[in-house]
Amino acid sequence: MSSQSSADLADWSACDLLEAYAGKTVSPVDVARSVIARIESCEPRIHALYAFDPDEALRAAQESEERWLKGAARALDGIPATIKENIATRGTPVPLGTAARPLKPAAEDAPPAARLREDGVVILAKTTMPDYGMLSSGLSSFHPLARNPWDPSKNPGGSSAGAGAAAAAGYGPFHIGTDIGGSIRLPASWCGVFGLKPSFGRIPIDPTYYGRVAGPMTRNVCDAALMMTSLTRPDMRDPMSLPYQDLPWLDLDIDIRGLRIGLMMEAGVGLDLDPEVRAAVERAAQAFADAGAIIGEVKPFVTREMLDGLDDFWRQRAWMDIASLRDEERAKVLPYILKWAEGGKALTGAHVYSGMNQMMVMRHAAVAATHPFDFVLSPVAPNVAYDAELASPIHDPERPFEHIGYTVAFNMSDQPAASVNAGFTKAGLPIGLQIIGRRFDDVGVLRLSKAWEEMCPEARAWPKGLRQDS
């Protein structure tokens, strides 16, 4: 197999790589070397990775090349990928972003990692996350501070912090994050990449929990669709997963004419919407209207009572984890997270139950508000990327969720929702457009996202400021 320039190969899409592998014009080994070189150039500043193992990646790439040469290639053979730290990979500890946990190697791959490995994907590394995954930030007591490739003084978002940064920086085409309140969509928005929070249960995951999903984070919609062909295969370890469906993931055509698309510009609670974010989302809605969609208003439905109830429930759940630690272990938890979790220490059972019930109220409200429409558009967040050193946009553990009003309800309602880039601020920071589908219409969300990707009037070259070759 012949090689091409490493700078080019690191930025190739998975779809293009598979075609080149099949035609024997590009080698998985050359691609792995190129991506490793990109990582070694950028990683000292953005800190997206954990357990990076270039020697193992090259060994896997060599095995992939041999399968391609023998005509025995697997479905995604030789595509480089990263996997979020909280998704277990055999032999690698799972610290969950906190210095408080023992570093015990995982016994086996969790379902998303297992599916990709079965299909020949080259796993480069794990990606960083904040303590217990409970921040929209790259701030961690265990990992170095993750930064945004578009502007290293800014946050990549979280909790799939490293995944968003790795995708934007060109650490291979495939990245997996997890999302329980916005943890795929927020970093996708702030890093300018595509992120899909699939329907709850669409991708088997272990351990599973209310609203928790794994999903692809990529530079384009087609690569995410390609990942879904693998990630959605069944796994008995997830008792909350959906029945497997062989869906047409790679059929991304859609006729926009006549689609009923809702526009939700106000979250109903939390931070005020940044004017530049508002303008970008309104431009997207107008573009869909010009293409023949019927645009209608979605009134805000998330209330203060809902968001505070969710906060109570998650504080208490976090405190249950942290309270069991020894004093010396608890002292290692990120102070912001510890202070937030301690807010659940004195909550009564009735108070926590009421908070959990508000999550169900949110679920019903989300489905009711979006039901009249085929899809709904909204901002992903009211703000763009904020200072890297902050745990949240307002950095206040007493008001931790003021920025997730647009995202969290669709975790509770099980609906698929994606972040796709809608443009940039005057300062050059990415802005995300959220596309929400009806329950279980993951393919529809991918299709409308692909349509927007082609319609979006503003496209920019991927950030190069961190690279030695820039």
Short mmCIF file of C-alpha atoms in Angstrom, two decimals:
data_model
loop_
_atom_site.label_atom_id
_atom_site.label_comp_id
_atom_site.label_asym_id
_atom_site.label_seq_id
_atom_site.Cartn_x
_atom_site.Cartn_y
_atom_site.Cartn_z
CA MET A 1 0.00 0.00 0.00
CA SER A 2 1.25 3.47 -0.85
CA SER A 3 1.33 6.33 1.61
CA GLN A 4 0.27 9.96 1.37
CA SER A 5 1.28 13.00 3.38
CA SER A 6 0.74 12.57 7.10
CA ALA A 7 -0.84 16.02 7.39
CA ASP A 8 -3.54 15.00 4.91
CA LEU A 9 -4.19 11.55 6.33
CA ALA A 10 -4.84 12.80 9.86
CA ASP A 11 -7.75 14.85 8.53
CA TRP A 12 -9.36 12.27 6.28
CA SER A 13 -12.88 11.14 7.05
CA ALA A 14 -13.62 7.53 7.90
CA CYS A 15 -15.72 7.15 4.76
CA ASP A 16 -12.80 8.30 2.58
CA LEU A 17 -10.34 6.11 4.45
CA LEU A 18 -12.39 2.97 3.93
CA GLU A 19 -12.55 3.68 0.20
CA ALA A 20 -8.80 4.25 0.07
CA TYR A 21 -8.06 1.11 2.08
CA ALA A 22 -10.20 -0.93 -0.28
CA GLY A 23 -8.36 0.52 -3.27
CA LYS A 24 -4.99 -0.11 -1.58
CA THR A 25 -3.96 3.53 -2.06
CA VAL A 26 -3.66 4.23 1.68
CA SER A 27 -2.41 2.03 4.51
CA PRO A 28 -3.94 1.85 8.01
CA VAL A 29 -0.36 1.98 9.32
CA ASP A 30 0.33 5.25 7.52
CA VAL A 31 -2.92 6.68 8.86
CA ALA A 32 -2.11 5.61 12.41
CA ARG A 33 1.33 7.18 12.15
CA SER A 34 -0.16 10.40 10.86
CA VAL A 35 -2.70 10.63 13.66
CA ILE A 36 -0.06 9.78 16.27
CA ALA A 37 2.08 12.61 14.89
CA ARG A 38 -0.91 14.96 15.17
CA ILE A 39 -1.46 13.90 18.75
CA GLU A 40 2.19 14.36 19.66
CA SER A 41 2.07 17.85 18.15
CA CYS A 42 -1.18 19.05 19.77
CA GLU A 43 -1.59 17.06 22.94
CA PRO A 44 0.93 18.94 25.10
CA ARG A 45 -1.46 21.91 25.00
CA ILE A 46 -5.00 20.51 24.79
CA HIS A 47 -4.74 17.42 27.06
CA ALA A 48 -7.56 15.48 25.44
CA LEU A 49 -6.20 11.98 26.01
CA TYR A 50 -5.77 9.40 28.75
CA ALA A 51 -3.95 6.06 28.35
CA PHE A 52 -2.56 6.96 24.93
CA ASP A 53 -0.68 3.91 23.62
CA PRO A 54 0.90 4.57 20.21
CA ASP A 55 2.74 1.23 20.12
CA GLU A 56 -0.48 -0.73 20.61
CA ALA A 57 -2.25 1.46 18.04
CA LEU A 58 0.47 0.75 15.48
CA ARG A 59 0.28 -2.98 16.22
CA ALA A 60 -3.50 -2.92 15.66
CA ALA A 61 -3.03 -0.90 12.47
CA GLN A 62 -0.52 -3.45 11.16
CA GLU A 63 -3.02 -6.26 11.79
CA SER A 64 -5.65 -4.22 9.98
CA GLU A 65 -3.38 -3.71 6.99
CA GLU A 66 -2.76 -7.44 6.78
CA ARG A 67 -6.51 -8.12 6.77
CA TRP A 68 -7.03 -5.61 3.95
CA LEU A 69 -4.23 -7.21 1.92
CA LYS A 70 -5.73 -10.68 2.43
CA GLY A 71 -9.24 -9.56 1.46
CA ALA A 72 -10.48 -10.26 4.99
CA ALA A 73 -11.14 -6.71 6.17
CA ARG A 74 -13.78 -6.05 8.81
CA ALA A 75 -16.52 -3.44 8.50
CA LEU A 76 -14.55 -0.48 9.92
CA ASP A 77 -11.06 -1.91 9.66
CA GLY A 78 -8.21 0.48 10.31
CA ILE A 79 -10.20 3.57 11.30
CA PRO A 80 -8.52 5.38 14.24
CA ALA A 81 -10.73 6.11 17.25
CA THR A 82 -10.75 7.37 20.81
CA ILE A 83 -13.13 6.26 23.55
CA LYS A 84 -14.27 8.30 26.53
CA GLU A 85 -12.55 7.31 29.74
CA ASN A 86 -15.75 6.12 31.49
CA ILE A 87 -16.41 3.52 28.75
CA ALA A 88 -14.31 0.57 29.88
CA THR A 89 -11.61 -0.91 27.68
CA ARG A 90 -9.95 -4.11 28.82
CA GLY A 91 -6.75 -3.62 30.78
CA THR A 92 -7.19 0.13 31.33
CA PRO A 93 -8.29 1.64 34.67
CA VAL A 94 -11.50 3.70 34.72
CA PRO A 95 -10.91 6.59 37.16
CA LEU A 96 -14.08 8.48 36.10
CA GLY A 97 -12.08 11.67 35.99
CA THR A 98 -11.35 11.73 39.71
CA ALA A 99 -8.17 11.16 41.68
CA ALA A 100 -10.29 9.57 44.42
CA ARG A 101 -10.80 6.20 42.68
CA PRO A 102 -8.35 3.28 42.71
CA LEU A 103 -6.73 2.54 39.36
CA LYS A 104 -7.99 -0.99 38.79
CA PRO A 105 -7.69 -2.26 35.19
CA ALA A 106 -11.02 -3.03 33.53
CA ALA A 107 -11.64 -6.73 32.99
CA GLU A 108 -13.37 -6.34 29.61
CA ASP A 109 -14.52 -3.87 26.99
CA ALA A 110 -17.83 -2.13 27.63
CA PRO A 111 -20.33 -2.60 24.77
CA PRO A 112 -19.40 0.46 22.65
CA ALA A 113 -15.69 -0.35 22.84
CA ALA A 114 -16.36 -4.02 22.12
CA ARG A 115 -18.37 -3.24 18.97
CA LEU A 116 -15.69 -0.99 17.50
CA ARG A 117 -12.90 -3.41 18.31
CA GLU A 118 -14.88 -6.26 16.71
CA ASP A 119 -15.13 -4.19 13.53
CA GLY A 120 -11.38 -3.58 13.31
CA VAL A 121 -11.24 -0.02 14.62
CA VAL A 122 -7.80 1.07 15.86
CA ILE A 123 -8.24 2.34 19.42
CA LEU A 124 -5.66 5.07 19.99
CA ALA A 125 -6.49 6.19 23.51
CA LYS A 126 -9.18 7.05 26.01
CA THR A 127 -10.36 10.66 26.33
CA THR A 128 -10.45 12.81 29.44
CA MET A 129 -13.46 13.81 31.52
CA PRO A 130 -14.19 15.79 34.72
CA ASP A 131 -14.78 14.20 38.14
CA TYR A 132 -17.62 11.66 37.93
CA GLY A 133 -18.69 13.20 34.62
CA MET A 134 -20.65 15.87 36.46
CA LEU A 135 -19.29 19.03 34.80
CA SER A 136 -19.69 20.63 31.37
CA SER A 137 -15.97 21.25 31.60
CA GLY A 138 -12.54 19.71 31.17
CA LEU A 139 -11.65 20.36 34.82
CA SER A 140 -10.57 17.18 36.62
CA SER A 141 -8.74 16.18 39.78
CA PHE A 142 -7.12 13.28 37.89
CA HIS A 143 -6.54 14.42 34.30
CA PRO A 144 -4.66 17.55 33.19
CA LEU A 145 -6.94 20.45 32.27
CA ALA A 146 -8.45 19.84 28.82
CA ARG A 147 -8.57 22.82 26.47
CA ASN A 148 -10.44 23.86 23.33
CA PRO A 149 -8.43 23.55 20.08
CA TRP A 150 -10.13 26.65 18.62
CA ASP A 151 -8.86 28.74 21.54
CA PRO A 152 -6.77 27.01 24.24
CA SER A 153 -7.80 29.61 26.80
CA LYS A 154 -11.36 28.26 26.52
CA ASN A 155 -13.14 25.15 27.74
CA PRO A 156 -13.89 22.23 25.37
CA GLY A 157 -17.11 21.51 27.29
CA GLY A 158 -17.95 18.28 29.03
CA SER A 159 -18.29 15.86 30.33
CA SER A 160 -17.04 14.38 27.02
CA ALA A 161 -14.33 17.03 27.17
CA GLY A 162 -11.43 15.13 25.66
CA ALA A 163 -13.63 13.60 22.96
CA GLY A 164 -14.76 17.01 21.70
CA ALA A 165 -11.23 18.40 21.76
CA ALA A 166 -9.80 15.29 20.07
CA ALA A 167 -12.35 15.44 17.25
CA ALA A 168 -11.69 19.12 16.59
CA ALA A 169 -7.91 18.65 16.68
CA GLY A 170 -7.96 15.75 14.22
CA TYR A 171 -7.09 12.80 16.45
CA GLY A 172 -8.67 10.42 13.95
CA PRO A 173 -12.24 10.33 12.60
CA PHE A 174 -14.07 8.36 15.35
CA HIS A 175 -14.73 9.44 18.95
CA ILE A 176 -17.26 8.16 21.49
CA GLY A 177 -18.72 10.26 24.27
CA THR A 178 -21.48 9.78 26.82
CA ASP A 179 -24.39 12.08 27.62
CA ILE A 180 -26.77 12.28 30.57
CA GLY A 181 -27.66 15.98 30.44
CA GLY A 182 -25.73 17.39 27.49
CA SER A 183 -22.30 15.78 27.80
CA ILE A 184 -22.00 14.94 24.10
CA ARG A 185 -23.84 17.92 22.65
CA LEU A 186 -22.21 20.65 24.75
CA PRO A 187 -18.60 19.78 23.85
CA ALA A 188 -19.66 19.11 20.26
CA SER A 189 -21.18 22.60 20.16
CA TRP A 190 -18.22 24.36 21.76
CA CYS A 191 -15.64 22.42 19.73
CA GLY A 192 -17.47 22.82 16.42
CA VAL A 193 -17.91 19.09 15.75
CA PHE A 194 -20.92 16.84 15.25
CA GLY A 195 -22.28 14.93 18.23
CA LEU A 196 -25.28 12.61 18.41
CA LYS A 197 -27.06 11.78 21.64
CA PRO A 198 -29.06 8.80 20.38
CA SER A 199 -32.37 7.59 21.69
CA PHE A 200 -31.99 6.05 25.13
CA GLY A 201 -31.14 2.38 24.69
CA ARG A 202 -30.21 2.65 21.01
CA ILE A 203 -26.54 1.99 21.78
CA PRO A 204 -26.05 -0.67 24.48
CA ILE A 205 -23.95 0.61 27.37
CA ASP A 206 -22.69 -0.81 30.66
CA PRO A 207 -23.30 0.42 33.28
CA THR A 208 -26.62 1.93 32.27
CA TYR A 209 -28.56 4.60 34.16
CA TYR A 210 -31.51 6.95 33.72
CA GLY A 211 -30.96 9.07 30.62
CA ARG A 212 -27.37 7.89 30.11
CA VAL A 213 -26.32 7.16 26.55
CA ALA A 214 -23.15 6.72 24.51
CA GLY A 215 -22.86 8.33 21.10
CA PRO A 216 -20.54 9.32 18.28
CA MET A 217 -18.58 12.57 18.08
CA THR A 218 -17.09 13.22 14.66
CA ARG A 219 -16.13 15.97 12.26
CA ASN A 220 -19.05 15.20 9.95
CA VAL A 221 -22.44 13.50 10.00
CA CYS A 222 -21.50 10.68 7.62
CA ASP A 223 -18.78 9.40 9.94
CA ALA A 224 -21.22 9.41 12.86
CA ALA A 225 -23.71 7.41 10.79
CA LEU A 226 -20.95 4.94 9.97
CA MET A 227 -20.22 4.53 13.68
CA MET A 228 -23.90 3.82 14.36
CA THR A 229 -23.77 0.77 12.11
CA SER A 230 -21.40 -0.75 14.65
CA LEU A 231 -22.36 0.78 18.00
CA THR A 232 -26.04 -0.21 17.84
CA ARG A 233 -25.49 -3.95 17.66
CA PRO A 234 -27.05 -5.73 20.67
CA ASP A 235 -25.32 -6.57 23.92
CA MET A 236 -27.02 -8.52 26.70
CA ARG A 237 -25.17 -6.56 29.39
CA ASP A 238 -27.55 -3.61 28.90
CA PRO A 239 -30.98 -4.61 30.22
CA MET A 240 -32.40 -1.19 29.28
CA SER A 241 -31.37 -1.29 25.61
CA LEU A 242 -33.88 -1.14 22.77
CA PRO A 243 -34.62 -4.16 20.61
CA TYR A 244 -32.05 -4.20 17.83
CA GLN A 245 -33.15 -2.72 14.50
CA ASP A 246 -31.17 -2.89 11.27
CA LEU A 247 -31.76 0.75 10.41
CA PRO A 248 -30.61 2.51 7.21
CA TRP A 249 -27.91 4.51 8.95
CA LEU A 250 -26.06 5.42 5.76
CA ASP A 251 -29.17 6.60 3.86
CA LEU A 252 -28.90 10.28 4.73
CA ASP A 253 -31.12 11.84 2.06
CA ILE A 254 -34.15 13.85 3.23
CA ASP A 255 -36.73 16.04 1.53
CA ILE A 256 -37.08 19.18 3.63
CA ARG A 257 -40.18 20.41 1.80
CA GLY A 258 -43.24 20.15 4.02
CA LEU A 259 -41.36 19.10 7.15
CA ARG A 260 -42.86 20.55 10.32
CA ILE A 261 -39.93 21.98 12.23
CA GLY A 262 -40.32 23.56 15.65
CA LEU A 263 -38.07 26.38 16.81
CA MET A 264 -37.34 26.60 20.55
CA MET A 265 -35.37 29.77 21.19
CA GLU A 266 -35.94 29.99 24.94
CA ALA A 267 -35.05 27.21 27.38
CA GLY A 268 -37.41 28.47 30.08
CA VAL A 269 -34.77 28.49 32.77
CA GLY A 270 -31.10 29.32 33.24
CA LEU A 271 -28.69 31.73 31.60
CA ASP A 272 -29.82 34.34 29.10
CA LEU A 273 -29.24 33.42 25.47
CA ASP A 274 -26.11 34.97 23.94
CA PRO A 275 -27.13 37.26 21.03
CA GLU A 276 -24.64 35.64 18.65
CA VAL A 277 -26.00 32.18 19.45
CA ARG A 278 -29.55 33.45 18.93
CA ALA A 279 -28.66 34.92 15.54
CA ALA A 280 -26.98 31.70 14.35
CA VAL A 281 -29.93 29.50 15.30
CA GLU A 282 -32.44 31.91 13.78
CA ARG A 283 -30.42 31.92 10.55
CA ALA A 284 -30.58 28.12 10.48
CA ALA A 285 -34.34 28.14 10.98
CA GLN A 286 -34.74 30.65 8.15
CA ALA A 287 -32.61 28.48 5.88
CA PHE A 288 -34.87 25.50 6.53
CA ALA A 289 -37.92 27.70 5.88
CA ASP A 290 -36.39 28.84 2.59
CA ALA A 291 -35.90 25.17 1.68
CA GLY A 292 -39.61 24.50 2.17
CA ALA A 293 -39.98 23.51 5.83
CA ILE A 294 -42.89 24.79 7.89
CA ILE A 295 -41.48 26.50 10.97
CA GLY A 296 -43.50 26.79 14.18
CA GLU A 297 -42.76 28.01 17.69
CA VAL A 298 -41.97 25.66 20.55
CA LYS A 299 -42.66 27.46 23.78
CA PRO A 300 -40.24 26.95 26.68
CA PHE A 301 -41.27 24.14 28.99
CA VAL A 302 -38.39 23.49 31.42
CA THR A 303 -39.17 25.16 34.76
CA ARG A 304 -37.09 26.14 37.74
CA GLU A 305 -38.81 23.43 39.76
CA MET A 306 -37.79 20.79 37.22
CA LEU A 307 -34.16 21.88 37.07
CA ASP A 308 -33.80 22.25 40.83
CA GLY A 309 -35.43 18.87 41.36
CA LEU A 310 -32.98 17.25 38.98
CA ASP A 311 -30.16 19.02 40.81
CA ASP A 312 -31.34 17.63 44.17
CA PHE A 313 -31.50 14.09 42.83
CA TRP A 314 -28.03 14.19 41.26
CA ARG A 315 -26.42 15.87 44.27
CA GLN A 316 -27.72 13.11 46.51
CA ARG A 317 -26.64 10.40 44.08
CA ALA A 318 -23.14 11.94 43.89
CA TRP A 319 -22.99 12.21 47.66
CA MET A 320 -23.81 8.50 48.00
CA ASP A 321 -20.69 7.75 45.92
CA ILE A 322 -18.46 10.27 47.67
CA ALA A 323 -19.68 9.59 51.23
CA SER A 324 -18.45 6.00 50.98
CA LEU A 325 -14.87 7.15 50.39
CA ARG A 326 -12.23 7.26 53.10
CA ASP A 327 -11.33 10.76 54.30
CA GLU A 328 -8.04 10.75 52.41
CA GLU A 329 -9.83 9.67 49.22
CA ARG A 330 -12.59 12.25 49.60
CA ALA A 331 -9.96 14.96 49.95
CA LYS A 332 -8.81 14.18 46.40
CA VAL A 333 -12.19 14.95 44.79
CA LEU A 334 -12.34 18.19 42.82
CA PRO A 335 -13.38 20.82 45.42
CA TYR A 336 -16.21 22.16 43.22
CA ILE A 337 -17.70 18.68 42.87
CA LEU A 338 -17.28 17.93 46.56
CA LYS A 339 -19.05 21.12 47.57
CA TRP A 340 -21.85 20.45 45.09
CA ALA A 341 -22.32 16.86 46.24
CA GLU A 342 -22.35 17.86 49.91
CA GLY A 343 -25.53 19.75 49.09
CA GLY A 344 -27.23 16.35 48.90
CA LYS A 345 -25.96 15.20 52.28
CA ALA A 346 -28.91 16.41 54.37
CA LEU A 347 -31.71 15.92 51.83
CA THR A 348 -34.56 13.76 53.08
CA GLY A 349 -35.87 10.78 51.19
CA ALA A 350 -39.02 12.72 50.38
CA HIS A 351 -36.96 15.59 48.99
CA VAL A 352 -34.92 13.29 46.77
CA TYR A 353 -38.04 11.46 45.59
CA SER A 354 -39.63 14.79 44.71
CA GLY A 355 -36.54 15.67 42.70
CA MET A 356 -36.65 12.40 40.82
CA ASN A 357 -40.34 12.96 40.13
CA GLN A 358 -39.48 16.32 38.55
CA MET A 359 -37.31 14.41 36.08
CA MET A 360 -40.44 12.51 35.05
CA VAL A 361 -42.41 15.75 34.82
CA MET A 362 -39.65 17.06 32.52
CA ARG A 363 -39.92 13.91 30.42
CA HIS A 364 -43.65 14.33 29.82
CA ALA A 365 -43.26 18.05 29.13
CA ALA A 366 -40.56 17.47 26.51
CA VAL A 367 -42.58 14.90 24.57
CA ALA A 368 -45.73 17.04 24.72
CA ALA A 369 -43.95 20.22 23.59
CA THR A 370 -42.21 18.60 20.62
CA HIS A 371 -44.91 16.13 19.50
CA PRO A 372 -46.56 18.45 16.92
CA PHE A 373 -43.31 18.62 14.95
CA ASP A 374 -41.18 16.25 12.89
CA PHE A 375 -38.06 17.90 14.32
CA VAL A 376 -37.18 20.75 16.65
CA LEU A 377 -34.31 23.23 16.37
CA SER A 378 -32.78 25.05 19.32
CA PRO A 379 -29.48 26.32 20.64
CA VAL A 380 -27.36 23.63 22.27
CA ALA A 381 -26.41 26.03 25.04
CA PRO A 382 -27.12 29.66 25.87
CA ASN A 383 -23.39 30.44 25.78
CA VAL A 384 -20.27 29.55 23.82
CA ALA A 385 -17.04 28.13 25.23
CA TYR A 386 -15.97 29.81 28.48
CA ASP A 387 -12.66 30.05 30.35
CA ALA A 388 -10.90 26.70 30.59
CA GLU A 389 -10.26 26.94 34.33
CA LEU A 390 -13.96 27.25 35.25
CA ALA A 391 -16.11 24.30 36.27
CA SER A 392 -19.24 25.83 34.73
CA PRO A 393 -20.08 29.09 32.95
CA ILE A 394 -20.92 30.80 36.25
CA HIS A 395 -18.60 28.60 38.37
CA ASP A 396 -21.12 28.31 41.22
CA PRO A 397 -21.81 24.84 42.72
CA GLU A 398 -25.07 26.18 44.12
CA ARG A 399 -26.24 26.91 40.55
CA PRO A 400 -24.51 24.18 38.55
CA PHE A 401 -26.98 23.55 35.72
CA GLU A 402 -27.92 27.01 34.46
CA HIS A 403 -26.52 26.18 31.00
CA ILE A 404 -28.22 22.81 30.31
CA GLY A 405 -31.83 23.96 29.92
CA TYR A 406 -31.81 23.24 26.18
CA THR A 407 -30.27 19.76 26.42
CA VAL A 408 -31.21 17.91 29.60
CA ALA A 409 -34.92 17.44 28.91
CA PHE A 410 -34.17 15.28 25.89
CA ASN A 411 -32.15 12.88 28.02
CA MET A 412 -35.15 12.51 30.30
CA SER A 413 -37.53 12.04 27.34
CA ASP A 414 -35.28 9.49 25.54
CA GLN A 415 -35.40 11.56 22.33
CA PRO A 416 -32.47 11.63 19.89
CA ALA A 417 -30.76 15.01 19.67
CA ALA A 418 -27.64 16.21 17.90
CA SER A 419 -25.31 19.19 17.89
CA VAL A 420 -24.14 20.36 14.48
CA ASN A 421 -22.08 23.46 13.86
CA ALA A 422 -24.11 26.54 12.99
CA GLY A 423 -21.29 29.04 12.60
CA PHE A 424 -18.91 31.06 14.73
CA THR A 425 -18.88 34.11 16.94
CA LYS A 426 -16.98 37.24 15.93
CA ALA A 427 -14.21 35.99 18.20
CA GLY A 428 -14.03 32.71 16.25
CA LEU A 429 -15.71 30.36 18.75
CA PRO A 430 -18.05 27.65 17.42
CA ILE A 431 -21.83 27.80 17.89
CA GLY A 432 -23.92 24.61 18.00
CA LEU A 433 -27.38 24.03 16.53
CA GLN A 434 -29.39 21.35 18.33
CA ILE A 435 -31.59 19.13 16.16
CA ILE A 436 -34.10 17.09 18.14
CA GLY A 437 -36.18 14.24 16.75
CA ARG A 438 -39.19 12.28 17.88
CA ARG A 439 -38.47 9.33 20.13
CA PHE A 440 -36.50 6.64 18.30
CA ASP A 441 -36.05 8.67 15.08
CA ASP A 442 -32.25 8.65 15.25
CA VAL A 443 -31.96 8.21 11.49
CA GLY A 444 -34.15 11.26 10.94
CA VAL A 445 -31.93 13.38 13.18
CA LEU A 446 -28.86 12.27 11.23
CA ARG A 447 -30.60 13.08 7.95
CA LEU A 448 -31.65 16.58 8.97
CA SER A 449 -28.20 17.18 10.44
CA LYS A 450 -26.61 16.16 7.13
CA ALA A 451 -28.97 18.51 5.30
CA TRP A 452 -27.94 21.38 7.57
CA GLU A 453 -24.26 20.48 7.21
CA GLU A 454 -24.66 20.99 3.45
CA MET A 455 -26.75 24.17 3.85
CA CYS A 456 -24.67 25.91 6.53
CA PRO A 457 -23.34 29.13 5.02
CA GLU A 458 -20.26 29.28 7.25
CA ALA A 459 -17.56 26.63 7.10
CA ARG A 460 -14.03 27.08 8.37
CA ALA A 461 -10.81 25.11 8.23
CA TRP A 462 -10.17 23.03 11.33
CA PRO A 463 -7.97 24.73 13.94
CA LYS A 464 -4.25 24.52 13.28
CA GLY A 465 -2.91 26.89 15.88
CA LEU A 466 -1.69 24.09 18.14
CA ARG A 467 0.23 22.17 15.51
CA GLN A 468 3.89 22.34 14.72
CA ASP A 469 3.02 22.22 11.00
CA SER A 470 0.77 25.29 11.12
#
